[in-house]
mmCIF file of C-alpha atoms and ligand atoms in Angstrom:
data_model
loop_
_atom_site.group_PDB
_atom_site.id
_atom_site.type_symbol
_atom_site.label_atom_id
_atom_site.label_comp_id
_atom_site.label_asym_id
_atom_site.label_seq_id
_atom_site.Cartn_x
_atom_site.Cartn_y
_atom_site.Cartn_z
ATOM 1 C CA MET A 1 45.957 -36.754 -0.393
ATOM 2 C CA LEU A 2 47.764 -33.550 0.014
ATOM 3 C CA LYS A 3 48.775 -33.824 -3.649
ATOM 4 C CA ARG A 4 45.238 -33.992 -4.826
ATOM 5 C CA LYS A 5 44.286 -31.011 -2.443
ATOM 6 C CA MET A 6 47.142 -29.033 -3.933
ATOM 7 C CA ILE A 7 46.266 -29.720 -7.480
ATOM 8 C CA LYS A 8 42.470 -28.461 -6.798
ATOM 9 C CA ASN A 9 43.489 -25.347 -5.343
ATOM 10 C CA PHE A 10 45.667 -24.656 -8.372
ATOM 11 C CA SER A 11 43.198 -25.739 -10.778
ATOM 12 C CA TRP A 12 40.365 -23.449 -9.418
ATOM 13 C CA PRO A 13 41.889 -20.124 -10.010
ATOM 14 C CA LEU A 14 42.951 -21.314 -13.576
ATOM 15 C CA LYS A 15 39.479 -22.299 -14.371
ATOM 16 C CA THR A 16 37.701 -19.100 -13.076
ATOM 17 C CA ALA A 17 40.326 -16.780 -14.853
ATOM 18 C CA ARG A 18 39.014 -17.580 -18.095
ATOM 19 C CA LYS A 19 35.418 -16.561 -16.903
ATOM 20 C CA ALA A 20 34.300 -12.811 -16.854
ATOM 21 C CA PRO A 21 34.241 -11.909 -13.218
ATOM 22 C CA GLU A 22 30.968 -11.761 -11.408
ATOM 23 C CA MET A 23 30.232 -8.297 -9.848
ATOM 24 C CA THR A 24 27.415 -6.121 -8.481
ATOM 25 C CA ARG A 25 25.847 -3.793 -11.054
ATOM 26 C CA GLN A 26 27.610 -0.363 -11.144
ATOM 27 C CA TYR A 27 24.612 1.680 -9.580
ATOM 28 C CA PRO A 28 23.791 4.411 -10.733
ATOM 29 C CA GLU A 29 25.084 3.703 -14.184
ATOM 30 C CA TYR A 30 23.230 0.335 -14.225
ATOM 31 C CA MET A 31 19.716 0.345 -12.945
ATOM 32 C CA MET A 32 17.873 -2.841 -12.603
ATOM 33 C CA GLU A 33 14.537 -3.081 -14.488
ATOM 34 C CA LEU A 34 11.764 -2.522 -12.036
ATOM 35 C CA PRO A 35 8.265 -4.269 -12.161
ATOM 36 C CA ALA A 36 5.413 -2.277 -13.612
ATOM 37 C CA ALA A 37 3.798 -2.256 -10.069
ATOM 38 C CA GLU A 38 6.627 -0.263 -8.550
ATOM 39 C CA ARG A 39 5.947 2.400 -6.057
ATOM 40 C CA GLY A 40 8.450 4.936 -6.555
ATOM 41 C CA ILE A 41 8.474 8.891 -6.483
ATOM 42 C CA HIS A 42 4.951 9.976 -7.301
ATOM 43 C CA GLU A 43 4.115 11.521 -10.774
ATOM 44 C CA LEU A 44 1.896 14.480 -10.832
ATOM 45 C CA ASP A 45 0.052 15.786 -13.950
ATOM 46 C CA ALA A 46 -0.256 19.304 -13.046
ATOM 47 C CA THR A 47 -2.459 20.372 -16.067
ATOM 48 C CA THR A 48 -5.497 18.252 -14.546
ATOM 49 C CA CYS A 49 -4.809 18.567 -10.844
ATOM 50 C CA ILE A 50 -7.707 20.671 -9.208
ATOM 51 C CA GLY A 51 -5.885 21.282 -6.053
ATOM 52 C CA CYS A 52 -8.618 19.778 -3.802
ATOM 53 C CA SER A 53 -6.163 18.632 -1.075
ATOM 54 C CA SER A 54 -7.784 15.107 -0.798
ATOM 55 C CA CYS A 55 -4.204 13.388 -1.304
ATOM 56 C CA ALA A 56 -2.952 15.432 1.565
ATOM 57 C CA ARG A 57 -6.011 14.851 3.810
ATOM 58 C CA VAL A 58 -5.783 10.966 3.438
ATOM 59 C CA CYS A 59 -2.208 10.630 3.717
ATOM 60 C CA PRO A 60 -1.770 8.564 7.222
ATOM 61 C CA ASN A 61 1.868 9.836 7.779
ATOM 62 C CA SER A 62 0.888 13.601 7.038
ATOM 63 C CA CYS A 63 3.553 13.789 4.465
ATOM 64 C CA ILE A 64 1.720 16.043 1.928
ATOM 65 C CA GLU A 65 1.537 19.627 1.866
ATOM 66 C CA MET A 66 -0.100 21.922 -0.798
ATOM 67 C CA VAL A 67 2.304 24.420 -2.089
ATOM 68 C CA ALA A 68 2.117 27.145 -4.944
ATOM 69 C CA PHE A 69 3.293 26.133 -8.166
ATOM 70 C CA LYS A 70 3.077 28.409 -11.320
ATOM 71 C CA PHE A 71 3.082 25.867 -14.108
ATOM 72 C CA GLY A 72 -0.300 24.427 -13.465
ATOM 73 C CA ASN A 73 -3.535 24.874 -15.005
ATOM 74 C CA PRO A 74 -5.584 28.127 -13.674
ATOM 75 C CA LEU A 75 -8.723 26.719 -15.587
ATOM 76 C CA LYS A 76 -8.573 23.638 -13.314
ATOM 77 C CA ASN A 77 -6.866 24.800 -10.059
ATOM 78 C CA LYS A 78 -7.876 28.404 -9.236
ATOM 79 C CA LYS A 79 -5.593 28.696 -6.335
ATOM 80 C CA MET A 80 -2.659 26.964 -8.120
ATOM 81 C CA GLN A 81 -1.952 24.521 -5.006
ATOM 82 C CA TYR A 82 -0.330 21.343 -5.661
ATOM 83 C CA PRO A 83 0.995 18.647 -3.742
ATOM 84 C CA ARG A 84 4.545 18.704 -2.052
ATOM 85 C CA ILE A 85 5.653 15.233 -0.515
ATOM 86 C CA ASP A 86 8.161 14.504 2.329
ATOM 87 C CA TYR A 87 9.905 11.290 1.207
ATOM 88 C CA GLY A 88 11.532 11.138 4.632
ATOM 89 C CA ARG A 89 7.978 10.057 6.065
ATOM 90 C CA CYS A 90 6.343 8.620 2.893
ATOM 91 C CA MET A 91 5.574 4.822 2.914
ATOM 92 C CA PHE A 92 4.492 4.437 -0.393
ATOM 93 C CA CYS A 93 1.285 3.109 0.608
ATOM 94 C CA GLY A 94 -0.507 4.638 -2.367
ATOM 95 C CA LEU A 95 -3.469 5.904 -0.585
ATOM 96 C CA CYS A 96 -2.988 9.310 -1.971
ATOM 97 C CA VAL A 97 -3.060 8.049 -5.599
ATOM 98 C CA ASP A 98 -6.309 6.142 -4.973
ATOM 99 C CA GLU A 99 -7.964 8.934 -3.508
ATOM 100 C CA CYS A 100 -7.459 11.644 -6.260
ATOM 101 C CA PRO A 101 -10.635 12.302 -7.658
ATOM 102 C CA VAL A 102 -9.236 13.207 -11.024
ATOM 103 C CA GLU A 103 -6.525 10.460 -11.254
ATOM 104 C CA CYS A 104 -3.605 12.918 -11.791
ATOM 105 C CA LEU A 105 -1.354 11.336 -9.244
ATOM 106 C CA LYS A 106 0.286 8.221 -9.529
ATOM 107 C CA MET A 107 3.166 6.132 -8.307
ATOM 108 C CA GLY A 108 6.289 6.359 -10.747
ATOM 109 C CA GLN A 109 9.299 4.239 -11.453
ATOM 110 C CA LYS A 110 11.968 6.439 -10.165
ATOM 111 C CA VAL A 111 13.469 5.306 -6.919
ATOM 112 C CA THR A 112 16.471 7.420 -6.338
ATOM 113 C CA MET A 113 15.929 10.238 -3.855
ATOM 114 C CA ALA A 114 19.507 10.222 -1.921
ATOM 115 C CA GLY A 115 20.265 13.476 -0.512
ATOM 116 C CA TRP A 116 22.723 15.225 1.996
ATOM 117 C CA THR A 117 19.803 16.793 4.293
ATOM 118 C CA ARG A 118 16.133 15.857 4.999
ATOM 119 C CA ASP A 119 15.098 18.688 2.791
ATOM 120 C CA ASP A 120 16.713 16.991 -0.381
ATOM 121 C CA ILE A 121 14.213 14.376 -0.123
ATOM 122 C CA ILE A 122 11.118 16.575 0.131
ATOM 123 C CA LYS A 123 9.882 16.824 -3.503
ATOM 124 C CA GLY A 124 7.696 19.620 -4.556
ATOM 125 C CA PRO A 125 5.672 20.027 -7.826
ATOM 126 C CA GLU A 126 8.622 21.232 -9.705
ATOM 127 C CA VAL A 127 10.238 17.683 -9.257
ATOM 128 C CA ILE A 128 6.985 15.408 -9.301
ATOM 129 C CA ALA A 129 4.978 17.247 -12.024
ATOM 130 C CA THR A 130 5.877 15.234 -15.085
ATOM 131 C CA LYS A 131 3.084 17.182 -17.024
ATOM 132 C CA ARG A 132 2.774 20.827 -16.763
ATOM 133 C CA LEU A 133 2.056 23.936 -18.847
ATOM 134 C CA ASN A 134 4.840 26.450 -20.039
ATOM 135 C CA ALA A 135 4.701 30.013 -19.334
ATOM 136 C CA ALA A 136 2.711 31.137 -22.330
ATOM 137 C CA GLU A 137 0.101 28.313 -22.094
ATOM 138 C CA VAL A 138 -0.461 29.426 -18.333
ATOM 139 C CA LYS A 139 -0.991 33.119 -19.363
ATOM 140 C CA ALA A 140 -3.729 32.118 -21.957
ATOM 141 C CA ALA A 141 -5.212 29.659 -19.431
ATOM 142 C CA GLU A 142 -5.483 32.657 -17.042
ATOM 143 C CA GLU A 143 -6.798 34.829 -19.618
ATOM 144 C CA GLU A 144 -9.574 32.522 -20.432
ATOM 145 C CA ALA A 145 -10.127 31.797 -16.645
ATOM 146 C CA LYS A 146 -10.783 35.543 -16.377
ATOM 147 C CA ARG A 147 -12.999 35.539 -19.429
ATOM 148 C CA ILE A 148 -15.217 32.699 -17.971
ATOM 149 C CA ALA A 149 -15.552 34.254 -14.685
ATOM 150 C CA ALA A 150 -16.749 37.752 -16.162
ATOM 151 C CA GLU A 151 -19.302 35.917 -18.261
ATOM 152 C CA LYS A 152 -20.339 33.898 -15.191
ATOM 153 C CA LYS A 153 -20.647 37.294 -13.195
ATOM 154 C CA LYS A 154 -22.475 39.042 -16.054
ATOM 155 C CA ALA A 155 -25.007 36.173 -16.348
ATOM 156 C CA ALA A 156 -25.617 36.026 -12.617
ATOM 157 C CA ALA A 157 -26.548 39.832 -12.522
ATOM 158 C CA ALA A 158 -28.930 39.521 -15.387
ATOM 159 C CA ALA A 159 -30.526 36.574 -13.609
ATOM 160 C CA ALA A 160 -30.860 38.674 -10.480
ATOM 161 C CA ALA A 161 -32.373 41.603 -12.406
ATOM 162 C CA ALA A 162 -34.842 39.439 -14.234
ATOM 163 C CA LYS A 163 -35.857 37.844 -10.809
ATOM 164 C CA GLU A 164 -36.263 41.215 -9.357
ATOM 165 C CA LYS A 165 -38.360 42.425 -12.258
ATOM 166 C CA ALA A 166 -40.772 39.417 -12.072
ATOM 167 C CA GLY A 167 -41.119 39.742 -8.406
ATOM 168 C CA GLY A 168 -41.801 43.548 -8.628
ATOM 169 C CA ALA A 169 -44.647 42.827 -11.088
ATOM 170 C CA LYS A 170 -46.573 40.345 -8.727
ATOM 171 C CA ALA A 171 -46.319 42.288 -5.530
ATOM 172 C CA PRO A 172 -49.229 44.754 -4.521
ATOM 173 C CA VAL A 173 -48.488 48.426 -5.534
ATOM 174 C CA ALA A 174 -48.332 50.426 -2.290
ATOM 175 C CA VAL A 175 -49.821 53.816 -2.686
ATOM 176 C CA ALA A 176 -47.444 56.645 -1.066
ATOM 177 C CA GLY A 177 -49.077 58.058 2.229
ATOM 178 C CA GLU A 178 -51.776 55.459 2.292
ATOM 179 C CA LYS A 179 -51.671 53.469 5.770
ATOM 180 C CA LYS A 180 -53.179 50.039 5.810
ATOM 181 C CA SER A 181 -55.697 49.857 8.569
ATOM 182 C CA PRO A 182 -55.473 46.520 10.538
ATOM 183 C CA ALA A 183 -58.322 44.210 9.540
ATOM 184 C CA LYS A 184 -61.194 44.225 12.132
ATOM 185 C CA LYS A 185 -61.541 41.126 14.190
ATOM 186 C CA PRO A 186 -65.169 40.127 14.394
ATOM 187 C CA ALA A 187 -66.887 41.175 17.599
ATOM 188 C CA ALA A 188 -67.148 38.528 20.237
ATOM 189 C CA ALA A 189 -70.759 37.585 20.987
ATOM 190 C CA LYS A 190 -71.928 39.347 23.951
ATOM 191 C CA PRO A 191 -73.211 36.824 26.684
ATOM 192 C CA SER A 192 -77.064 36.993 26.869
ATOM 193 C CA GLU A 193 -78.334 39.255 29.527
ATOM 194 C CA THR A 194 -81.016 36.712 30.741
ATOM 195 C CA ALA A 195 -79.543 33.408 32.239
ATOM 196 C CA PRO A 196 -80.260 30.450 30.367
ATOM 197 C CA GLY A 197 -83.514 28.931 31.281
ATOM 198 C CA GLY A 198 -84.427 32.149 33.204
ATOM 199 C CA GLY A 199 -87.000 34.484 31.663
ATOM 200 C CA ALA A 200 -87.920 37.980 32.620
ATOM 201 C CA SER A 201 -90.683 38.009 34.957
HETATM 202 S S1 SF4 B 1 1.950 6.993 -0.710
HETATM 203 FE FE1 SF4 B 1 1.160 6.791 1.425
HETATM 204 S S2 SF4 B 1 2.478 7.840 2.715
HETATM 205 FE FE2 SF4 B 1 3.123 8.323 0.842
HETATM 206 S S3 SF4 B 1 2.390 10.400 0.419
HETATM 207 FE FE3 SF4 B 1 0.817 9.042 -0.473
HETATM 208 S S4 SF4 B 1 -0.542 8.551 1.181
HETATM 209 FE FE4 SF4 B 1 1.218 9.546 2.186
HETATM 210 S S1 SF4 B 2 -3.273 15.381 -6.740
HETATM 211 FE FE1 SF4 B 2 -5.406 14.715 -6.855
HETATM 212 S S2 SF4 B 2 -6.306 14.748 -4.769
HETATM 213 FE FE2 SF4 B 2 -4.256 15.869 -4.760
HETATM 214 S S3 SF4 B 2 -4.856 18.085 -4.934
HETATM 215 FE FE3 SF4 B 2 -4.410 17.102 -7.065
HETATM 216 S S4 SF4 B 2 -6.409 16.616 -7.703
HETATM 217 FE FE4 SF4 B 2 -6.600 16.704 -5.310
#
């Protein structure tokens, strides 16, 4: 019995020594493949985000704040405000993604967000914006936005002038110095001097 046990104890290490040792994957060098529906760090398309703040309003944990970002699209987002997400509070529910009216926000595949302080895991548009404009494109878009605004202003002024002109033609012309006399009310019928049924004798 004892002899059999001893043989077993010696044979096991000899068998396993020939196999490659099993070990944990060496993170972060080896990342496991994540499913397509993985909800990781958000991905923002800053070229189409309109800065409506719907994502911030719907977030149940109030972890989205709108902040300035200079590589967005001024033609779509006049105030250039984009979401910044506090991953210390985010529960990856995806409600912000569902609420986005232009579908420019989605859950990404990156899950690494370790940091030394809480601020390290607050990711602004400079991190989550996977699509953005470069400085030259932003400048060109700003010029275009200015041109469109000037055209709109000109068109509105022309429409107002045309309306005023049309209104002036229809209105009655007032003669200077002429006073309008108030319309006379018809005189109320005087009560008959003789009582009804009674004749003058
Ligand atoms: S995934 Fe949920 S908790 Fe996280 S930012 Fe979006 S709405 Fe908020
Ligand atoms: S990400 Fe979507 S919901 Fe959030 S501000 Fe931009 S357009 Fe609005």
